[in-house]
Amino acid sequence: MLAFIWAESKNGVIGSQNKLPWRIPDDTRYFKQLTTNHPVVMGRKTFESFGAKALPNRLNIVLTRQTDLKETNNLKVYHSVSEFLTEFKSDQRLIFIIGGKEIYRQLYPYAEMLYRTRIDKEYTGDTKMINIDYSEWTLEESLTGVGPKKNPIPHFFEVYTRNNTKNETNE
């Protein structure tokens, strides 16, 4: 089952120069807690933003057109979305899509869950999240995040499920 996970500012920003424009330790813990022991899927630029190192305790899947990225025990490389979907579309495990924007765009029709950290502050950045039609989704959970005592940044953890997972793209 494919699930998106991302943090998004009030004005839709998800990145700035291939980095997060904020530092919210609570969100970092949430991301780690949810994705540990689950496969994570990302584009090459997102992978490089982690220092071109696989995230520990997760199968890291990188979607890239480049052919020079070498696979390891916990790093698999696919050169197209269709190649990835052929192997993982019917996988019953929770597989987290962690970015970037183009990967979210290509895999949106197949996502069944959304894990969004909604940051209640505007940021400047060069990357905004794809448009999501929330009428297609049901909010299952919304929790208030805990910010640092010094300069707290209000944020909320939201979990959505797709209203109809038996649509044309998921059959």
Short mmCIF file of N, CA and C in Angstrom, two decimals:
data_model
loop_
_atom_site.label_atom_id
_atom_site.label_comp_id
_atom_site.label_asym_id
_atom_site.label_seq_id
_atom_site.Cartn_x
_atom_site.Cartn_y
_atom_site.Cartn_z
N MET A 1 0.84 -1.17 0.00
CA MET A 1 0.00 0.00 0.00
C MET A 1 0.89 1.24 0.00
N LEU A 2 0.67 2.13 -0.96
CA LEU A 2 1.49 3.32 -1.07
C LEU A 2 0.92 4.46 -0.24
N ALA A 3 1.79 5.11 0.51
CA ALA A 3 1.41 6.23 1.36
C ALA A 3 2.39 7.38 1.16
N PHE A 4 1.86 8.57 0.98
CA PHE A 4 2.71 9.76 0.92
C PHE A 4 3.00 10.22 2.34
N ILE A 5 4.20 10.74 2.55
CA ILE A 5 4.54 11.39 3.81
C ILE A 5 5.35 12.63 3.47
N TRP A 6 4.94 13.77 4.05
CA TRP A 6 5.64 15.01 3.78
C TRP A 6 5.24 16.06 4.82
N ALA A 7 6.03 17.11 4.89
CA ALA A 7 5.72 18.28 5.70
C ALA A 7 5.51 19.44 4.74
N GLU A 8 4.50 20.27 5.04
CA GLU A 8 4.11 21.34 4.13
C GLU A 8 3.78 22.60 4.92
N SER A 9 4.32 23.72 4.49
CA SER A 9 4.03 24.99 5.15
C SER A 9 2.64 25.48 4.79
N LYS A 10 2.21 26.51 5.49
CA LYS A 10 0.89 27.10 5.28
C LYS A 10 0.67 27.51 3.82
N ASN A 11 1.74 27.92 3.14
CA ASN A 11 1.64 28.35 1.75
C ASN A 11 2.08 27.26 0.76
N GLY A 12 2.10 25.99 1.20
CA GLY A 12 2.33 24.87 0.31
C GLY A 12 3.77 24.51 0.03
N VAL A 13 4.73 25.19 0.66
CA VAL A 13 6.15 24.92 0.42
C VAL A 13 6.55 23.59 1.07
N ILE A 14 7.30 22.78 0.32
CA ILE A 14 7.85 21.53 0.87
C ILE A 14 9.38 21.50 0.80
N GLY A 15 9.98 22.46 0.11
CA GLY A 15 11.44 22.46 0.00
C GLY A 15 11.99 23.77 -0.49
N SER A 16 13.27 23.96 -0.21
CA SER A 16 14.01 25.12 -0.68
C SER A 16 15.43 24.68 -0.95
N GLN A 17 15.82 24.74 -2.21
CA GLN A 17 17.16 24.33 -2.63
C GLN A 17 17.48 22.91 -2.15
N ASN A 18 16.50 22.01 -2.35
CA ASN A 18 16.63 20.59 -2.03
C ASN A 18 16.85 20.31 -0.53
N LYS A 19 16.32 21.21 0.30
CA LYS A 19 16.37 21.03 1.75
C LYS A 19 15.02 21.47 2.32
N LEU A 20 14.77 21.09 3.57
CA LEU A 20 13.59 21.60 4.26
C LEU A 20 13.91 22.99 4.77
N PRO A 21 13.00 23.96 4.59
CA PRO A 21 13.29 25.32 5.05
C PRO A 21 12.99 25.54 6.54
N TRP A 22 12.74 24.50 7.28
CA TRP A 22 12.44 24.58 8.71
C TRP A 22 13.17 23.46 9.43
N ARG A 23 13.23 23.61 10.74
CA ARG A 23 13.77 22.55 11.59
C ARG A 23 12.76 22.30 12.69
N ILE A 24 12.06 21.18 12.58
CA ILE A 24 11.05 20.81 13.57
C ILE A 24 11.38 19.39 14.06
N PRO A 25 12.11 19.29 15.18
CA PRO A 25 12.52 17.97 15.68
C PRO A 25 11.35 17.01 15.87
N ASP A 26 10.20 17.52 16.28
CA ASP A 26 9.02 16.69 16.47
C ASP A 26 8.61 16.02 15.16
N ASP A 27 8.69 16.76 14.05
CA ASP A 27 8.35 16.20 12.74
C ASP A 27 9.40 15.18 12.31
N THR A 28 10.66 15.45 12.59
CA THR A 28 11.72 14.50 12.27
C THR A 28 11.49 13.18 13.00
N ARG A 29 11.14 13.25 14.29
CA ARG A 29 10.84 12.03 15.07
C ARG A 29 9.64 11.29 14.48
N TYR A 30 8.61 12.03 14.12
CA TYR A 30 7.40 11.44 13.54
C TYR A 30 7.74 10.70 12.25
N PHE A 31 8.49 11.35 11.37
CA PHE A 31 8.91 10.73 10.12
C PHE A 31 9.69 9.44 10.39
N LYS A 32 10.64 9.51 11.28
CA LYS A 32 11.47 8.34 11.59
C LYS A 32 10.63 7.22 12.19
N GLN A 33 9.76 7.57 13.13
CA GLN A 33 8.91 6.57 13.78
C GLN A 33 8.03 5.85 12.77
N LEU A 34 7.43 6.60 11.85
CA LEU A 34 6.53 5.99 10.87
C LEU A 34 7.26 5.17 9.82
N THR A 35 8.39 5.66 9.33
CA THR A 35 9.03 5.01 8.18
C THR A 35 10.02 3.91 8.54
N THR A 36 10.50 3.88 9.77
CA THR A 36 11.46 2.84 10.15
C THR A 36 10.82 1.46 9.95
N ASN A 37 11.59 0.58 9.35
CA ASN A 37 11.19 -0.80 9.02
C ASN A 37 10.17 -0.88 7.89
N HIS A 38 10.00 0.21 7.15
CA HIS A 38 9.14 0.22 5.96
C HIS A 38 9.97 0.68 4.76
N PRO A 39 9.63 0.22 3.57
CA PRO A 39 10.29 0.76 2.38
C PRO A 39 9.95 2.25 2.21
N VAL A 40 10.93 3.01 1.73
CA VAL A 40 10.72 4.42 1.41
C VAL A 40 11.13 4.64 -0.05
N VAL A 41 10.32 5.40 -0.77
CA VAL A 41 10.55 5.64 -2.19
C VAL A 41 10.83 7.12 -2.38
N MET A 42 11.87 7.42 -3.16
CA MET A 42 12.24 8.81 -3.38
C MET A 42 12.88 8.97 -4.75
N GLY A 43 12.94 10.21 -5.19
CA GLY A 43 13.68 10.53 -6.40
C GLY A 43 15.15 10.71 -6.07
N ARG A 44 15.95 10.83 -7.11
CA ARG A 44 17.40 10.95 -6.93
C ARG A 44 17.78 12.19 -6.14
N LYS A 45 17.14 13.33 -6.42
CA LYS A 45 17.49 14.56 -5.71
C LYS A 45 17.18 14.46 -4.22
N THR A 46 16.07 13.83 -3.88
CA THR A 46 15.76 13.62 -2.46
C THR A 46 16.81 12.71 -1.84
N PHE A 47 17.19 11.65 -2.54
CA PHE A 47 18.24 10.76 -2.05
C PHE A 47 19.54 11.54 -1.81
N GLU A 48 19.90 12.39 -2.75
CA GLU A 48 21.11 13.18 -2.60
C GLU A 48 21.01 14.17 -1.45
N SER A 49 19.79 14.64 -1.14
CA SER A 49 19.62 15.56 -0.02
C SER A 49 19.93 14.89 1.32
N PHE A 50 19.91 13.56 1.36
CA PHE A 50 20.30 12.80 2.55
C PHE A 50 21.79 12.45 2.52
N GLY A 51 22.54 13.12 1.67
CA GLY A 51 23.97 12.83 1.55
C GLY A 51 24.25 11.62 0.68
N ALA A 52 23.30 11.24 -0.17
CA ALA A 52 23.41 10.07 -1.05
C ALA A 52 23.69 8.81 -0.25
N LYS A 53 23.09 8.75 0.96
CA LYS A 53 23.21 7.57 1.82
C LYS A 53 21.81 7.07 2.12
N ALA A 54 21.66 5.76 2.13
CA ALA A 54 20.35 5.17 2.43
C ALA A 54 19.97 5.47 3.88
N LEU A 55 18.69 5.74 4.09
CA LEU A 55 18.20 5.91 5.44
C LEU A 55 18.26 4.57 6.16
N PRO A 56 18.76 4.54 7.39
CA PRO A 56 18.92 3.26 8.09
C PRO A 56 17.59 2.61 8.44
N ASN A 57 17.62 1.30 8.55
CA ASN A 57 16.48 0.48 8.97
C ASN A 57 15.27 0.61 8.05
N ARG A 58 15.53 0.83 6.78
CA ARG A 58 14.48 0.93 5.76
C ARG A 58 15.05 0.46 4.44
N LEU A 59 14.22 -0.18 3.63
CA LEU A 59 14.60 -0.43 2.24
C LEU A 59 14.40 0.89 1.53
N ASN A 60 15.47 1.45 0.96
CA ASN A 60 15.42 2.71 0.24
C ASN A 60 15.28 2.40 -1.24
N ILE A 61 14.28 2.99 -1.88
CA ILE A 61 14.03 2.79 -3.29
C ILE A 61 14.17 4.15 -3.97
N VAL A 62 15.08 4.22 -4.93
CA VAL A 62 15.31 5.47 -5.64
C VAL A 62 14.83 5.32 -7.07
N LEU A 63 14.00 6.26 -7.49
CA LEU A 63 13.54 6.31 -8.88
C LEU A 63 14.37 7.36 -9.59
N THR A 64 15.11 6.95 -10.62
CA THR A 64 15.99 7.86 -11.33
C THR A 64 16.19 7.39 -12.76
N ARG A 65 16.40 8.34 -13.66
CA ARG A 65 16.73 7.98 -15.04
C ARG A 65 18.23 7.71 -15.17
N GLN A 66 19.00 8.19 -14.23
CA GLN A 66 20.45 8.00 -14.29
C GLN A 66 20.80 6.54 -14.01
N THR A 67 21.88 6.11 -14.64
CA THR A 67 22.25 4.69 -14.53
C THR A 67 23.47 4.45 -13.66
N ASP A 68 24.01 5.49 -13.04
CA ASP A 68 25.25 5.32 -12.29
C ASP A 68 25.04 5.04 -10.80
N LEU A 69 23.82 5.04 -10.30
CA LEU A 69 23.55 4.78 -8.90
C LEU A 69 23.57 3.27 -8.67
N LYS A 70 24.40 2.84 -7.74
CA LYS A 70 24.60 1.41 -7.49
C LYS A 70 23.73 0.91 -6.34
N GLU A 71 23.14 -0.24 -6.53
CA GLU A 71 22.32 -0.85 -5.49
C GLU A 71 23.19 -1.45 -4.40
N THR A 72 22.63 -1.47 -3.18
CA THR A 72 23.26 -2.12 -2.04
C THR A 72 22.18 -2.96 -1.35
N ASN A 73 22.51 -3.51 -0.17
CA ASN A 73 21.53 -4.33 0.55
C ASN A 73 20.23 -3.60 0.84
N ASN A 74 20.33 -2.32 1.21
CA ASN A 74 19.11 -1.59 1.55
C ASN A 74 18.82 -0.44 0.59
N LEU A 75 19.35 -0.55 -0.65
CA LEU A 75 19.09 0.46 -1.68
C LEU A 75 18.79 -0.24 -3.00
N LYS A 76 17.55 -0.01 -3.50
CA LYS A 76 17.16 -0.53 -4.81
C LYS A 76 16.94 0.65 -5.73
N VAL A 77 17.27 0.47 -7.00
CA VAL A 77 17.16 1.54 -7.98
C VAL A 77 16.22 1.08 -9.10
N TYR A 78 15.27 1.96 -9.43
CA TYR A 78 14.37 1.72 -10.56
C TYR A 78 14.48 2.92 -11.49
N HIS A 79 14.37 2.64 -12.78
CA HIS A 79 14.56 3.68 -13.78
C HIS A 79 13.25 4.20 -14.37
N SER A 80 12.13 3.71 -13.84
CA SER A 80 10.83 4.24 -14.25
C SER A 80 9.80 3.91 -13.17
N VAL A 81 8.75 4.70 -13.14
CA VAL A 81 7.67 4.45 -12.21
C VAL A 81 7.00 3.12 -12.54
N SER A 82 6.82 2.83 -13.82
CA SER A 82 6.17 1.57 -14.18
C SER A 82 6.99 0.36 -13.74
N GLU A 83 8.31 0.46 -13.83
CA GLU A 83 9.19 -0.62 -13.36
C GLU A 83 8.99 -0.83 -11.86
N PHE A 84 8.95 0.26 -11.11
CA PHE A 84 8.72 0.18 -9.66
C PHE A 84 7.35 -0.42 -9.36
N LEU A 85 6.30 0.08 -10.04
CA LEU A 85 4.95 -0.39 -9.76
C LEU A 85 4.77 -1.86 -10.11
N THR A 86 5.44 -2.33 -11.14
CA THR A 86 5.35 -3.74 -11.50
C THR A 86 5.73 -4.62 -10.31
N GLU A 87 6.74 -4.22 -9.59
CA GLU A 87 7.21 -5.03 -8.46
C GLU A 87 6.45 -4.75 -7.16
N PHE A 88 5.99 -3.52 -6.95
CA PHE A 88 5.49 -3.15 -5.62
C PHE A 88 4.01 -2.78 -5.55
N LYS A 89 3.31 -2.63 -6.65
CA LYS A 89 1.93 -2.15 -6.60
C LYS A 89 1.02 -3.04 -5.76
N SER A 90 1.21 -4.34 -5.83
CA SER A 90 0.34 -5.24 -5.06
C SER A 90 0.95 -5.63 -3.70
N ASP A 91 2.07 -5.02 -3.34
CA ASP A 91 2.72 -5.30 -2.05
C ASP A 91 1.79 -4.83 -0.93
N GLN A 92 1.56 -5.66 0.05
CA GLN A 92 0.65 -5.33 1.15
C GLN A 92 1.32 -4.50 2.25
N ARG A 93 2.63 -4.38 2.19
CA ARG A 93 3.32 -3.56 3.19
C ARG A 93 3.00 -2.09 2.96
N LEU A 94 3.15 -1.31 4.00
CA LEU A 94 3.03 0.13 3.88
C LEU A 94 4.34 0.64 3.31
N ILE A 95 4.26 1.27 2.14
CA ILE A 95 5.43 1.80 1.44
C ILE A 95 5.28 3.31 1.40
N PHE A 96 6.25 4.02 1.98
CA PHE A 96 6.17 5.47 2.08
C PHE A 96 6.84 6.15 0.89
N ILE A 97 6.12 7.05 0.26
CA ILE A 97 6.67 7.90 -0.80
C ILE A 97 7.12 9.17 -0.10
N ILE A 98 8.43 9.49 -0.18
CA ILE A 98 8.96 10.60 0.62
C ILE A 98 9.43 11.78 -0.22
N GLY A 99 9.20 11.76 -1.52
CA GLY A 99 9.53 12.93 -2.34
C GLY A 99 10.49 12.61 -3.45
N GLY A 100 10.73 13.55 -4.26
CA GLY A 100 10.26 14.91 -4.30
C GLY A 100 8.98 15.07 -5.08
N LYS A 101 8.77 16.30 -5.46
CA LYS A 101 7.51 16.71 -6.07
C LYS A 101 7.15 15.86 -7.29
N GLU A 102 8.10 15.59 -8.16
CA GLU A 102 7.82 14.81 -9.37
C GLU A 102 7.42 13.37 -9.02
N ILE A 103 8.02 12.81 -8.01
CA ILE A 103 7.67 11.45 -7.57
C ILE A 103 6.26 11.45 -7.01
N TYR A 104 5.93 12.47 -6.20
CA TYR A 104 4.57 12.59 -5.69
C TYR A 104 3.57 12.69 -6.86
N ARG A 105 3.90 13.51 -7.84
CA ARG A 105 3.01 13.70 -8.98
C ARG A 105 2.76 12.39 -9.72
N GLN A 106 3.83 11.65 -9.98
CA GLN A 106 3.70 10.41 -10.75
C GLN A 106 2.99 9.30 -9.98
N LEU A 107 3.16 9.28 -8.67
CA LEU A 107 2.58 8.18 -7.88
C LEU A 107 1.24 8.54 -7.23
N TYR A 108 0.80 9.77 -7.38
CA TYR A 108 -0.46 10.20 -6.76
C TYR A 108 -1.64 9.27 -7.08
N PRO A 109 -1.82 8.84 -8.32
CA PRO A 109 -2.98 7.98 -8.61
C PRO A 109 -2.97 6.67 -7.83
N TYR A 110 -1.83 6.25 -7.32
CA TYR A 110 -1.70 4.96 -6.65
C TYR A 110 -1.67 5.08 -5.13
N ALA A 111 -1.59 6.30 -4.61
CA ALA A 111 -1.52 6.49 -3.15
C ALA A 111 -2.85 6.15 -2.50
N GLU A 112 -2.77 5.46 -1.37
CA GLU A 112 -3.97 5.10 -0.61
C GLU A 112 -4.04 5.82 0.72
N MET A 113 -2.90 6.36 1.18
CA MET A 113 -2.86 7.08 2.45
C MET A 113 -1.97 8.30 2.31
N LEU A 114 -2.28 9.32 3.11
CA LEU A 114 -1.46 10.53 3.17
C LEU A 114 -1.10 10.79 4.63
N TYR A 115 0.17 11.04 4.88
CA TYR A 115 0.65 11.46 6.20
C TYR A 115 1.26 12.84 6.00
N ARG A 116 0.50 13.86 6.35
CA ARG A 116 0.94 15.23 6.12
C ARG A 116 1.21 15.91 7.45
N THR A 117 2.37 16.53 7.54
CA THR A 117 2.62 17.44 8.65
C THR A 117 2.29 18.83 8.12
N ARG A 118 1.24 19.41 8.66
CA ARG A 118 0.80 20.74 8.23
C ARG A 118 1.42 21.76 9.17
N ILE A 119 2.30 22.58 8.63
CA ILE A 119 3.01 23.58 9.42
C ILE A 119 2.24 24.89 9.31
N ASP A 120 1.85 25.43 10.45
CA ASP A 120 1.01 26.62 10.47
C ASP A 120 1.86 27.90 10.43
N LYS A 121 2.70 27.96 9.42
CA LYS A 121 3.57 29.12 9.21
C LYS A 121 3.96 29.13 7.74
N GLU A 122 4.11 30.32 7.17
CA GLU A 122 4.53 30.42 5.78
C GLU A 122 6.05 30.44 5.69
N TYR A 123 6.57 29.80 4.63
CA TYR A 123 8.00 29.76 4.36
C TYR A 123 8.22 30.08 2.88
N THR A 124 9.38 30.60 2.58
CA THR A 124 9.74 30.76 1.17
C THR A 124 10.49 29.51 0.75
N GLY A 125 10.28 29.13 -0.49
CA GLY A 125 10.95 27.95 -1.00
C GLY A 125 10.73 27.84 -2.49
N ASP A 126 11.46 26.93 -3.12
CA ASP A 126 11.36 26.77 -4.57
C ASP A 126 10.52 25.56 -4.98
N THR A 127 10.02 24.80 -3.99
CA THR A 127 9.23 23.61 -4.31
C THR A 127 7.96 23.60 -3.46
N LYS A 128 6.83 23.47 -4.16
CA LYS A 128 5.55 23.36 -3.47
C LYS A 128 4.98 21.96 -3.71
N MET A 129 4.15 21.52 -2.79
CA MET A 129 3.52 20.21 -2.91
C MET A 129 2.56 20.21 -4.10
N ILE A 130 2.39 19.05 -4.70
CA ILE A 130 1.42 18.92 -5.78
C ILE A 130 0.03 19.25 -5.25
N ASN A 131 -0.87 19.60 -6.15
CA ASN A 131 -2.25 19.84 -5.74
C ASN A 131 -2.91 18.51 -5.39
N ILE A 132 -3.51 18.48 -4.22
CA ILE A 132 -4.23 17.29 -3.77
C ILE A 132 -5.68 17.69 -3.59
N ASP A 133 -6.57 16.94 -4.20
CA ASP A 133 -7.99 17.17 -4.06
C ASP A 133 -8.45 16.44 -2.79
N TYR A 134 -8.54 17.19 -1.70
CA TYR A 134 -8.87 16.57 -0.42
C TYR A 134 -10.31 16.05 -0.35
N SER A 135 -11.14 16.37 -1.36
CA SER A 135 -12.48 15.78 -1.38
C SER A 135 -12.40 14.28 -1.69
N GLU A 136 -11.27 13.84 -2.21
CA GLU A 136 -11.05 12.41 -2.49
C GLU A 136 -10.56 11.65 -1.26
N TRP A 137 -10.35 12.36 -0.17
CA TRP A 137 -9.70 11.79 1.00
C TRP A 137 -10.54 12.02 2.25
N THR A 138 -10.38 11.13 3.23
CA THR A 138 -11.03 11.27 4.53
C THR A 138 -9.95 11.48 5.58
N LEU A 139 -10.10 12.54 6.36
CA LEU A 139 -9.18 12.80 7.46
C LEU A 139 -9.49 11.82 8.57
N GLU A 140 -8.53 10.95 8.88
CA GLU A 140 -8.71 9.92 9.91
C GLU A 140 -8.18 10.36 11.27
N GLU A 141 -7.17 11.23 11.23
CA GLU A 141 -6.52 11.61 12.49
C GLU A 141 -5.86 12.96 12.31
N SER A 142 -5.93 13.79 13.34
CA SER A 142 -5.22 15.06 13.35
C SER A 142 -4.72 15.30 14.76
N LEU A 143 -3.41 15.37 14.91
CA LEU A 143 -2.80 15.56 16.22
C LEU A 143 -1.97 16.83 16.21
N THR A 144 -2.00 17.57 17.29
CA THR A 144 -1.19 18.76 17.41
C THR A 144 0.24 18.34 17.75
N GLY A 145 1.20 18.84 16.97
CA GLY A 145 2.60 18.54 17.23
C GLY A 145 3.12 19.35 18.40
N VAL A 146 4.23 18.90 18.94
CA VAL A 146 4.86 19.57 20.06
C VAL A 146 6.12 20.24 19.55
N GLY A 147 6.14 21.55 19.63
CA GLY A 147 7.31 22.30 19.16
C GLY A 147 8.31 22.53 20.27
N PRO A 148 9.50 22.99 19.92
CA PRO A 148 10.48 23.31 20.95
C PRO A 148 9.98 24.51 21.77
N LYS A 149 10.38 24.57 23.03
CA LYS A 149 9.94 25.66 23.90
C LYS A 149 10.41 27.01 23.38
N LYS A 150 11.59 27.04 22.77
CA LYS A 150 12.14 28.26 22.20
C LYS A 150 11.73 28.32 20.73
N ASN A 151 11.08 29.37 20.32
CA ASN A 151 10.62 29.55 18.94
C ASN A 151 9.76 28.38 18.45
N PRO A 152 8.65 28.07 19.13
CA PRO A 152 7.81 26.96 18.68
C PRO A 152 7.17 27.25 17.32
N ILE A 153 7.10 26.24 16.49
CA ILE A 153 6.46 26.33 15.19
C ILE A 153 5.21 25.45 15.25
N PRO A 154 4.03 26.06 15.22
CA PRO A 154 2.81 25.24 15.31
C PRO A 154 2.71 24.28 14.11
N HIS A 155 2.40 23.04 14.40
CA HIS A 155 2.25 22.05 13.34
C HIS A 155 1.29 20.95 13.78
N PHE A 156 0.76 20.25 12.77
CA PHE A 156 -0.24 19.23 13.01
C PHE A 156 0.05 18.01 12.16
N PHE A 157 -0.10 16.85 12.74
CA PHE A 157 0.09 15.60 12.01
C PHE A 157 -1.29 15.12 11.57
N GLU A 158 -1.46 14.96 10.25
CA GLU A 158 -2.74 14.55 9.69
C GLU A 158 -2.58 13.25 8.91
N VAL A 159 -3.53 12.36 9.09
CA VAL A 159 -3.53 11.09 8.36
C VAL A 159 -4.85 11.00 7.60
N TYR A 160 -4.73 10.76 6.29
CA TYR A 160 -5.89 10.65 5.41
C TYR A 160 -5.89 9.28 4.74
N THR A 161 -7.09 8.79 4.44
CA THR A 161 -7.23 7.61 3.60
C THR A 161 -8.04 8.01 2.38
N ARG A 162 -7.74 7.38 1.26
CA ARG A 162 -8.47 7.68 0.02
C ARG A 162 -9.89 7.16 0.17
N ASN A 163 -10.86 7.97 -0.25
CA ASN A 163 -12.28 7.61 -0.12
C ASN A 163 -12.63 6.34 -0.84
N ASN A 164 -12.09 6.15 -2.03
CA ASN A 164 -12.41 4.96 -2.82
C ASN A 164 -11.13 4.38 -3.35
N THR A 165 -10.57 3.38 -2.67
CA THR A 165 -9.31 2.79 -3.11
C THR A 165 -9.49 1.85 -4.29
N LYS A 166 -10.72 1.59 -4.68
CA LYS A 166 -10.99 0.72 -5.83
C LYS A 166 -11.26 1.56 -7.07
N ASN A 167 -10.40 2.56 -7.32
CA ASN A 167 -10.61 3.36 -8.53
C ASN A 167 -9.89 2.70 -9.71
N GLU A 168 -10.01 3.30 -10.86
CA GLU A 168 -9.47 2.68 -12.07
C GLU A 168 -7.97 2.41 -11.99
N THR A 169 -7.23 3.32 -11.34
CA THR A 169 -5.78 3.16 -11.33
C THR A 169 -5.31 2.13 -10.32
N ASN A 170 -6.13 1.79 -9.34
CA ASN A 170 -5.70 0.86 -8.30
C ASN A 170 -6.23 -0.55 -8.49
N GLU A 171 -7.06 -0.78 -9.51
CA GLU A 171 -7.61 -2.13 -9.70
C GLU A 171 -6.58 -3.07 -10.26
#
